Short mmCIF file of C-alpha atoms in Angstrom, two decimals:
data_model
loop_
_atom_site.label_atom_id
_atom_site.label_comp_id
_atom_site.label_asym_id
_atom_site.label_seq_id
_atom_site.Cartn_x
_atom_site.Cartn_y
_atom_site.Cartn_z
CA UNK A 257 10.78 16.85 -27.10
CA UNK A 258 10.69 16.35 -23.32
CA UNK A 259 13.12 13.89 -21.74
CA UNK A 260 12.08 11.43 -19.06
CA UNK A 261 14.45 9.35 -16.95
CA UNK A 262 13.05 6.23 -15.35
CA UNK A 263 14.97 4.71 -12.40
CA UNK A 264 14.07 1.30 -11.06
CA UNK A 265 13.37 -2.31 -11.86
CA UNK A 266 13.62 -2.70 -15.62
CA UNK A 267 10.22 -2.35 -17.30
CA UNK A 268 9.24 -5.63 -18.94
CA UNK A 269 6.35 -7.82 -20.00
CA UNK A 270 4.79 -9.96 -17.31
CA UNK A 271 2.93 -9.12 -14.13
CA UNK A 272 3.15 -6.52 -11.40
CA UNK A 273 4.43 -2.97 -11.53
CA UNK A 274 7.16 -3.44 -14.20
CA UNK A 275 4.59 -4.09 -16.93
CA UNK A 276 2.47 -1.14 -15.75
CA UNK A 277 5.55 1.08 -16.06
CA UNK A 278 6.30 -0.37 -19.52
CA UNK A 279 2.81 0.52 -20.76
CA UNK A 280 3.07 4.09 -19.49
CA UNK A 281 6.49 4.52 -21.13
CA UNK A 282 5.24 3.16 -24.45
CA UNK A 283 2.41 5.69 -24.45
CA UNK A 284 4.84 8.50 -23.61
CA UNK A 285 7.25 7.45 -26.36
CA UNK A 286 4.39 7.38 -28.86
CA UNK A 287 3.70 11.01 -27.97
CA UNK A 288 7.28 12.07 -28.58
CA UNK A 289 8.93 11.73 -25.17
CA UNK A 290 12.61 10.72 -25.16
CA UNK A 291 13.03 7.86 -22.66
CA UNK A 292 16.13 6.94 -20.66
CA UNK A 293 16.04 3.79 -18.53
CA UNK A 294 18.40 3.45 -15.57
CA UNK A 295 17.66 -0.15 -14.71
CA UNK A 296 18.76 -2.52 -12.02
CA UNK A 297 21.62 -4.91 -12.76
CA UNK A 298 21.00 -8.38 -14.13
CA UNK A 299 17.51 -7.75 -15.52
CA UNK A 300 16.17 -8.25 -19.02
CA UNK A 301 16.29 -4.97 -20.93
CA UNK A 302 15.18 -6.37 -24.30
CA UNK A 303 11.73 -4.72 -24.24
CA UNK A 304 13.34 -1.32 -23.64
CA UNK A 305 15.99 -1.86 -26.30
CA UNK A 306 13.40 -2.95 -28.88
CA UNK A 307 11.53 0.27 -28.15
CA UNK A 308 14.66 2.26 -29.01
CA UNK A 309 15.08 3.76 -25.55
CA UNK A 310 18.43 4.63 -24.01
CA UNK A 311 19.36 2.03 -21.38
CA UNK A 312 21.94 2.86 -18.69
CA UNK A 313 23.27 0.86 -15.76
CA UNK A 314 24.76 2.29 -12.60
CA UNK A 315 27.98 0.87 -11.12
CA UNK A 316 27.43 -1.44 -8.18
CA UNK A 317 30.19 0.40 -6.34
CA UNK A 318 33.44 2.29 -6.81
CA UNK A 319 36.64 1.48 -4.93
CA UNK A 320 36.70 4.73 -2.99
CA UNK A 321 33.10 4.58 -1.84
CA UNK A 322 32.40 3.83 1.84
CA UNK A 323 30.95 0.39 2.68
CA UNK A 324 27.25 -0.31 2.30
CA UNK A 325 24.72 -2.06 4.50
CA UNK A 326 21.00 -1.87 3.63
CA UNK A 327 19.94 -1.76 7.29
CA UNK A 328 22.40 0.95 8.40
CA UNK A 329 20.66 4.28 7.68
CA UNK A 330 23.84 6.37 7.31
CA UNK A 331 25.60 3.88 5.02
CA UNK A 332 22.45 3.46 2.98
CA UNK A 333 22.01 7.23 2.60
CA UNK A 334 25.63 7.63 1.50
CA UNK A 335 25.33 4.90 -1.13
CA UNK A 336 22.02 6.09 -2.59
CA UNK A 337 23.31 9.68 -2.68
CA UNK A 338 26.43 8.58 -4.54
CA UNK A 339 24.36 6.54 -6.99
CA UNK A 340 22.15 9.56 -7.60
CA UNK A 341 25.29 11.44 -8.65
CA UNK A 342 25.97 8.58 -11.07
CA UNK A 343 22.50 9.17 -12.49
CA UNK A 344 23.51 12.78 -13.17
CA UNK A 345 26.60 11.59 -15.04
CA UNK A 346 24.55 9.06 -17.02
CA UNK A 347 22.09 11.73 -18.17
CA UNK A 348 24.49 14.62 -18.76
CA UNK A 349 23.91 14.44 -22.54
CA UNK A 350 20.13 14.53 -22.11
CA UNK A 351 19.15 15.95 -18.70
CA UNK A 352 15.63 14.91 -17.70
CA UNK A 353 12.65 17.18 -17.72
CA UNK A 354 10.97 14.64 -15.45
CA UNK A 355 11.97 11.63 -13.34
CA UNK A 356 9.78 8.56 -13.04
CA UNK A 357 9.77 5.47 -10.82
CA UNK A 358 7.70 3.30 -8.54
CA UNK A 359 7.95 2.35 -4.90
CA UNK A 360 8.04 -1.44 -5.01
CA UNK A 361 6.59 -3.44 -2.15
CA UNK A 362 9.68 -5.63 -1.83
CA UNK A 363 12.43 -3.24 -2.97
CA UNK A 364 12.84 0.48 -2.36
CA UNK A 365 16.53 1.02 -3.16
CA UNK A 366 15.96 2.41 -6.67
CA UNK A 367 13.19 4.74 -5.58
CA UNK A 368 15.49 6.10 -2.87
CA UNK A 369 18.12 6.80 -5.54
CA UNK A 370 15.46 8.53 -7.63
CA UNK A 371 14.49 10.69 -4.64
CA UNK A 372 18.11 11.85 -4.16
CA UNK A 373 18.46 12.42 -7.91
CA UNK A 374 15.38 14.64 -7.84
CA UNK A 375 16.78 16.64 -4.89
CA UNK A 376 20.14 17.09 -6.63
CA UNK A 377 18.71 18.19 -9.98
CA UNK A 378 15.52 19.94 -8.93
CA UNK A 379 13.61 17.94 -11.53
CA UNK A 380 10.06 16.77 -10.68
CA UNK A 381 9.82 13.15 -9.55
CA UNK A 382 6.69 11.07 -10.12
CA UNK A 383 6.27 7.81 -8.19
CA UNK A 384 3.72 5.05 -8.57
CA UNK A 385 2.74 3.14 -5.42
CA UNK A 386 0.77 -0.06 -5.96
CA UNK A 387 1.17 -1.84 -2.61
CA UNK A 388 1.70 -1.08 1.05
CA UNK A 389 5.16 -2.51 1.68
CA UNK A 390 4.62 -2.44 5.44
CA UNK A 391 1.75 -4.91 5.03
CA UNK A 392 4.36 -7.49 4.01
CA UNK A 393 6.58 -6.73 7.02
CA UNK A 394 7.58 -9.50 9.42
CA UNK A 395 7.07 -7.53 12.61
CA UNK A 396 6.26 -4.10 14.01
CA UNK A 397 9.92 -3.00 14.03
CA UNK A 398 10.39 -3.75 10.34
CA UNK A 399 7.13 -2.02 9.48
CA UNK A 400 8.20 1.08 11.39
CA UNK A 401 11.51 1.27 9.50
CA UNK A 402 9.77 0.86 6.15
CA UNK A 403 7.17 3.50 6.99
CA UNK A 404 9.82 6.03 7.99
CA UNK A 405 12.00 5.44 4.93
CA UNK A 406 9.11 5.40 2.48
CA UNK A 407 7.61 8.56 3.94
CA UNK A 408 10.90 10.36 3.28
CA UNK A 409 11.11 9.02 -0.30
CA UNK A 410 7.55 10.03 -1.10
CA UNK A 411 8.00 13.52 0.34
CA UNK A 412 10.74 14.15 -2.24
CA UNK A 413 8.29 13.47 -5.07
CA UNK A 414 6.43 16.14 -7.00
CA UNK A 415 3.54 13.70 -7.44
CA UNK A 416 2.74 10.36 -5.79
CA UNK A 417 0.16 8.20 -7.54
CA UNK A 418 -1.44 5.64 -5.23
CA UNK A 419 -3.50 2.75 -6.53
CA UNK A 420 -6.38 3.40 -4.11
CA UNK A 421 -7.60 6.07 -1.67
CA UNK A 422 -6.99 3.57 1.13
CA UNK A 423 -3.33 3.25 0.18
CA UNK A 424 -2.88 7.02 -0.09
CA UNK A 425 -4.13 7.44 3.47
CA UNK A 426 -1.47 5.05 4.79
CA UNK A 427 1.36 7.49 4.02
CA UNK A 428 2.36 10.79 5.56
CA UNK A 429 2.40 12.73 2.30
CA UNK A 430 1.06 16.20 1.63
CA UNK A 431 -2.46 15.97 0.23
CA UNK A 432 -1.52 18.08 -2.81
CA UNK A 433 1.20 15.59 -3.79
CA UNK A 434 -0.85 12.42 -3.50
CA UNK A 435 -3.39 11.30 -6.06
CA UNK A 436 -5.08 8.06 -7.08
CA UNK A 437 -4.11 6.43 -10.38
CA UNK A 438 -5.41 3.00 -11.34
CA UNK A 439 -3.02 0.55 -13.06
CA UNK A 440 -3.12 1.12 -16.81
CA UNK A 441 -4.32 -1.98 -18.69
CA UNK A 442 -3.00 -3.53 -21.89
CA UNK A 443 -6.25 -2.73 -23.67
CA UNK A 444 -7.98 -4.98 -26.19
CA UNK A 445 -9.33 -4.07 -29.61
CA UNK A 446 -11.92 -6.85 -30.19
CA UNK A 447 -13.88 -7.69 -27.03
CA UNK A 448 -15.59 -11.04 -26.64
CA UNK A 449 -19.17 -11.61 -27.69
CA UNK A 450 -21.71 -14.23 -26.78
CA UNK A 451 -21.61 -17.58 -28.57
CA UNK A 452 -23.59 -20.75 -27.81
CA UNK A 453 -20.29 -22.58 -27.27
CA UNK A 454 -19.72 -20.58 -24.07
CA UNK A 455 -22.85 -22.17 -22.58
CA UNK A 456 -21.99 -25.78 -23.41
CA UNK A 457 -19.38 -26.15 -20.67
CA UNK A 458 -18.88 -22.73 -19.09
CA UNK A 459 -15.40 -22.13 -17.74
CA UNK A 460 -14.57 -19.40 -15.25
CA UNK A 461 -10.89 -18.42 -15.27
CA UNK A 462 -8.67 -17.27 -12.45
CA UNK A 463 -5.44 -15.92 -14.01
CA UNK A 464 -2.40 -14.68 -12.12
CA UNK A 465 -0.21 -15.37 -9.14
CA UNK A 466 -1.50 -17.32 -6.14
CA UNK A 467 -0.54 -17.00 -2.49
CA UNK A 468 -0.93 -20.04 -0.19
CA UNK A 469 -3.59 -18.34 2.00
CA UNK A 470 -5.88 -18.13 -1.05
CA UNK A 471 -6.35 -21.86 -1.47
CA UNK A 472 -8.99 -22.50 1.25
CA UNK A 473 -11.38 -19.91 -0.23
CA UNK A 474 -10.47 -20.98 -3.75
CA UNK A 475 -11.53 -24.53 -2.84
CA UNK A 476 -14.96 -23.26 -1.79
CA UNK A 477 -15.17 -21.29 -5.03
CA UNK A 478 -14.29 -24.34 -7.12
CA UNK A 479 -17.01 -26.41 -5.43
CA UNK A 480 -19.54 -23.60 -5.81
CA UNK A 481 -18.79 -23.34 -9.52
CA UNK A 482 -19.01 -27.12 -9.91
CA UNK A 483 -22.43 -27.17 -8.24
CA UNK A 484 -23.55 -24.40 -10.64
CA UNK A 485 -22.57 -26.49 -13.68
CA UNK A 486 -19.43 -24.48 -14.45
CA UNK A 487 -15.72 -25.22 -14.10
CA UNK A 488 -12.89 -23.28 -12.49
CA UNK A 489 -9.73 -22.97 -14.60
CA UNK A 490 -6.56 -21.63 -12.96
CA UNK A 491 -4.04 -20.02 -15.29
CA UNK A 492 -0.99 -19.72 -13.09
CA UNK A 493 2.57 -20.86 -12.59
CA UNK A 494 2.72 -24.40 -11.23
CA UNK A 495 3.64 -24.75 -7.56
CA UNK A 496 3.40 -27.66 -5.09
CA UNK A 497 0.38 -25.97 -3.49
CA UNK A 498 -1.36 -25.60 -6.85
CA UNK A 499 -0.66 -29.22 -7.82
CA UNK A 500 -2.17 -30.41 -4.54
CA UNK A 501 -5.18 -28.15 -5.03
CA UNK A 502 -5.88 -29.41 -8.55
CA UNK A 503 -5.59 -33.01 -7.38
CA UNK A 504 -8.28 -32.56 -4.74
CA UNK A 505 -10.71 -29.95 -6.09
CA UNK A 506 -12.99 -29.74 -9.19
CA UNK A 507 -10.71 -27.38 -11.12
CA UNK A 508 -8.34 -27.45 -14.09
CA UNK A 509 -4.89 -25.92 -14.44
CA UNK A 510 -3.31 -24.12 -17.37
CA UNK A 511 0.32 -23.02 -17.65
CA UNK A 512 1.06 -19.33 -18.29
CA UNK A 513 1.32 -18.16 -21.89
CA UNK A 514 4.51 -16.66 -23.39
CA UNK A 515 3.06 -13.14 -23.32
CA UNK A 516 0.20 -11.20 -21.78
CA UNK A 517 -1.59 -10.70 -25.11
CA UNK A 518 -1.49 -14.45 -25.74
CA UNK A 519 -3.23 -14.99 -22.40
CA UNK A 520 -5.83 -12.31 -23.12
CA UNK A 521 -6.56 -13.81 -26.54
CA UNK A 522 -7.16 -17.21 -24.93
CA UNK A 523 -9.55 -15.73 -22.38
CA UNK A 524 -11.52 -13.86 -25.05
CA UNK A 525 -11.87 -17.05 -27.04
CA UNK A 526 -12.50 -19.68 -24.33
CA UNK A 527 -13.73 -18.11 -21.07
CA UNK A 528 -17.39 -17.79 -20.16
CA UNK A 529 -16.45 -15.61 -17.20
CA UNK A 530 -13.50 -14.31 -15.20
CA UNK A 531 -12.70 -14.36 -11.51
CA UNK A 532 -10.67 -12.21 -9.16
CA UNK A 533 -10.42 -13.81 -5.72
CA UNK A 534 -8.50 -13.09 -2.53
CA UNK A 535 -8.87 -14.63 0.93
CA UNK A 536 -11.75 -14.99 3.37
CA UNK A 537 -10.35 -12.24 5.63
CA UNK A 538 -8.07 -9.24 5.25
CA UNK A 539 -5.87 -10.58 8.06
CA UNK A 540 -4.80 -13.50 5.84
CA UNK A 541 -3.45 -11.13 3.15
CA UNK A 542 -3.11 -7.71 4.84
CA UNK A 543 -2.08 -5.87 1.67
CA UNK A 544 -5.53 -6.33 0.11
CA UNK A 545 -6.80 -3.68 2.54
CA UNK A 546 -5.14 -1.08 0.28
CA UNK A 547 -4.28 -2.77 -3.05
CA UNK A 548 -6.55 -2.72 -6.10
CA UNK A 549 -6.55 -5.70 -8.51
CA UNK A 550 -4.99 -4.61 -11.81
CA UNK A 551 -6.39 -7.79 -13.36
CA UNK A 552 -9.92 -6.51 -12.85
CA UNK A 553 -9.13 -3.37 -14.86
CA UNK A 554 -7.48 -5.50 -17.54
CA UNK A 555 -10.50 -7.81 -17.71
CA UNK A 556 -12.94 -4.96 -18.27
CA UNK A 557 -11.49 -4.46 -21.75
CA UNK A 558 -12.09 -8.09 -22.76
CA UNK A 559 -15.88 -7.80 -22.81
CA UNK A 560 -16.37 -10.78 -20.48
CA UNK A 561 -18.38 -11.03 -17.26
CA UNK A 562 -16.14 -10.80 -14.20
CA UNK A 563 -16.83 -11.60 -10.55
CA UNK A 564 -14.76 -10.65 -7.53
CA UNK A 565 -14.75 -12.66 -4.29
CA UNK A 566 -13.05 -10.68 -1.53
CA UNK A 567 -13.66 -9.37 2.00
CA UNK A 568 -15.77 -6.23 2.35
CA UNK A 569 -12.86 -4.64 4.23
CA UNK A 570 -10.57 -4.85 1.20
CA UNK A 571 -9.92 -1.85 -1.01
CA UNK A 572 -11.89 -3.55 -3.77
CA UNK A 573 -14.78 -4.21 -1.39
CA UNK A 574 -14.97 -0.51 -0.62
CA UNK A 575 -14.73 0.34 -4.34
CA UNK A 576 -17.57 -2.11 -5.08
CA UNK A 577 -19.72 -0.46 -2.41
CA UNK A 578 -19.01 3.05 -3.72
CA UNK A 579 -19.76 1.98 -7.29
CA UNK A 580 -22.58 -0.49 -6.52
CA UNK A 581 -20.77 -3.14 -8.55
CA UNK A 582 -23.19 -6.10 -8.68
CA UNK A 583 -20.71 -8.95 -9.21
CA UNK A 584 -18.85 -8.45 -5.92
CA UNK A 585 -19.31 -11.33 -3.48
CA UNK A 586 -17.98 -11.41 0.07
CA UNK A 587 -16.74 -14.88 1.07
CA UNK A 588 -19.89 -15.50 3.14
CA UNK A 589 -22.10 -14.96 0.05
CA UNK A 590 -20.88 -17.73 -2.20
CA UNK A 591 -24.49 -18.81 -2.77
CA UNK A 592 -25.01 -15.56 -4.69
CA UNK A 593 -21.73 -16.14 -6.51
CA UNK A 594 -23.06 -19.57 -7.55
CA UNK A 595 -26.15 -17.93 -9.04
CA UNK A 596 -23.88 -15.53 -10.95
CA UNK A 597 -21.98 -18.50 -12.36
CA UNK A 598 -25.15 -20.37 -13.35
CA UNK A 599 -26.43 -17.27 -15.20
CA UNK A 600 -23.44 -17.41 -17.57
CA UNK A 601 -25.39 -20.01 -19.56
CA UNK A 602 -28.09 -17.47 -20.45
CA UNK A 603 -27.27 -15.29 -23.48
CA UNK A 604 -29.22 -12.25 -22.31
CA UNK A 605 -27.85 -12.36 -18.79
CA UNK A 606 -24.31 -12.96 -20.09
CA UNK A 607 -24.53 -9.88 -22.31
CA UNK A 608 -25.87 -7.83 -19.40
CA UNK A 609 -22.97 -8.87 -17.15
CA UNK A 610 -20.45 -8.30 -19.93
CA UNK A 611 -21.97 -4.87 -20.59
CA UNK A 612 -21.23 -3.79 -17.02
CA UNK A 613 -17.55 -4.51 -17.57
CA UNK A 614 -17.48 -2.81 -20.97
CA UNK A 615 -18.97 0.32 -19.46
CA UNK A 616 -16.17 0.40 -16.85
CA UNK A 617 -13.62 0.05 -19.68
CA UNK A 618 -15.13 3.05 -21.45
CA UNK A 619 -15.20 5.21 -18.36
CA UNK A 620 -13.17 4.74 -15.16
CA UNK A 621 -10.83 2.13 -16.65
CA UNK A 622 -10.19 3.89 -19.97
CA UNK A 623 -6.51 3.50 -20.97
CA UNK A 624 -6.23 6.95 -22.55
CA UNK A 625 -7.68 8.73 -19.52
CA UNK A 626 -5.41 6.89 -17.06
CA UNK A 627 -2.39 7.81 -19.20
CA UNK A 628 -3.52 11.43 -19.55
CA UNK A 629 -3.75 11.89 -15.79
CA UNK A 630 -0.18 10.71 -15.39
CA UNK A 631 1.35 12.57 -18.33
CA UNK A 632 -0.05 16.04 -17.67
CA UNK A 633 1.44 15.94 -14.18
CA UNK A 634 4.95 14.71 -15.00
CA UNK A 635 6.54 18.12 -15.47
CA UNK A 636 4.39 20.20 -13.19
CA UNK A 637 1.04 20.87 -14.81
CA UNK A 638 -2.09 19.81 -13.02
CA UNK A 639 -5.00 17.70 -14.21
#
């Protein structure tokens, strides 16, 4: 059986890239891959241990190692090179056939170790890239440093999987090495179906993290839904900004569920529709120019209508234009979004809108196809 070594933030349930990695690894393990996790210190490894995978931790330092400073290129290179050697020691009993990781928007130390490990062993490295880290940078100098370092990391990879074509174009990576891979969803076996109860008091759910710049547009969305006879429900971690929003706008709040499947089950049972929303402009959240909402892919498998409110200049806006997705609404077209919300009361229209999402789940957002694209390229084959 082939061996795969994953290096990075420990895969776990929740949101963001760690749960995407966890899903890919579970699929690989089910197909006979032997999995070794070299995780970061202090993180929950229970999901990996329950799966029966080998879990290793690298030393933070050894006495004879030179000092380390994350912003000093030479010291950083020395430390990540030494830690890559530790990866070789940790996998000596089961050398990898493939190396796997992801380039996190807010942390690139592990992916740099993985890049050195790949150079030292000659094993193919596959990296997922879900966000443009430079879009989160404080200033031009920080963005330049990130771009230079990330370009080097990605050039060491056999295959780089970017979440959108827009994100792929941001990096100086050989065209042969860069591909587009959408975030793999959880999947859902029993999609929702129409019931008269959904029309009695239709609720449209926003589920996931919220950034402060989202609240002004979200307030307009809440009022639009209220005027259409529906109600916005926000399933998100409580914050001072969210408390203030719920106190002033026609919307309800719901605390996160213990696990992702619990949340999906609630949506299938209680939601009339689902919402993905960003900000009025790309400038307010620059990373949406290249990021693709993994929630939208997840939602397609639930069999529920889903609307997206986002700028046309976002990566999703461009995807919606390419795919003529009818439930995409730029922030200046909330009147059309209101009509979408009002139509959730009509059984025939609801089924039509839900059918659009189900078709996406069967085709572009199919779990098995997303996994296949990744797996056949891990060792060197091509899709």
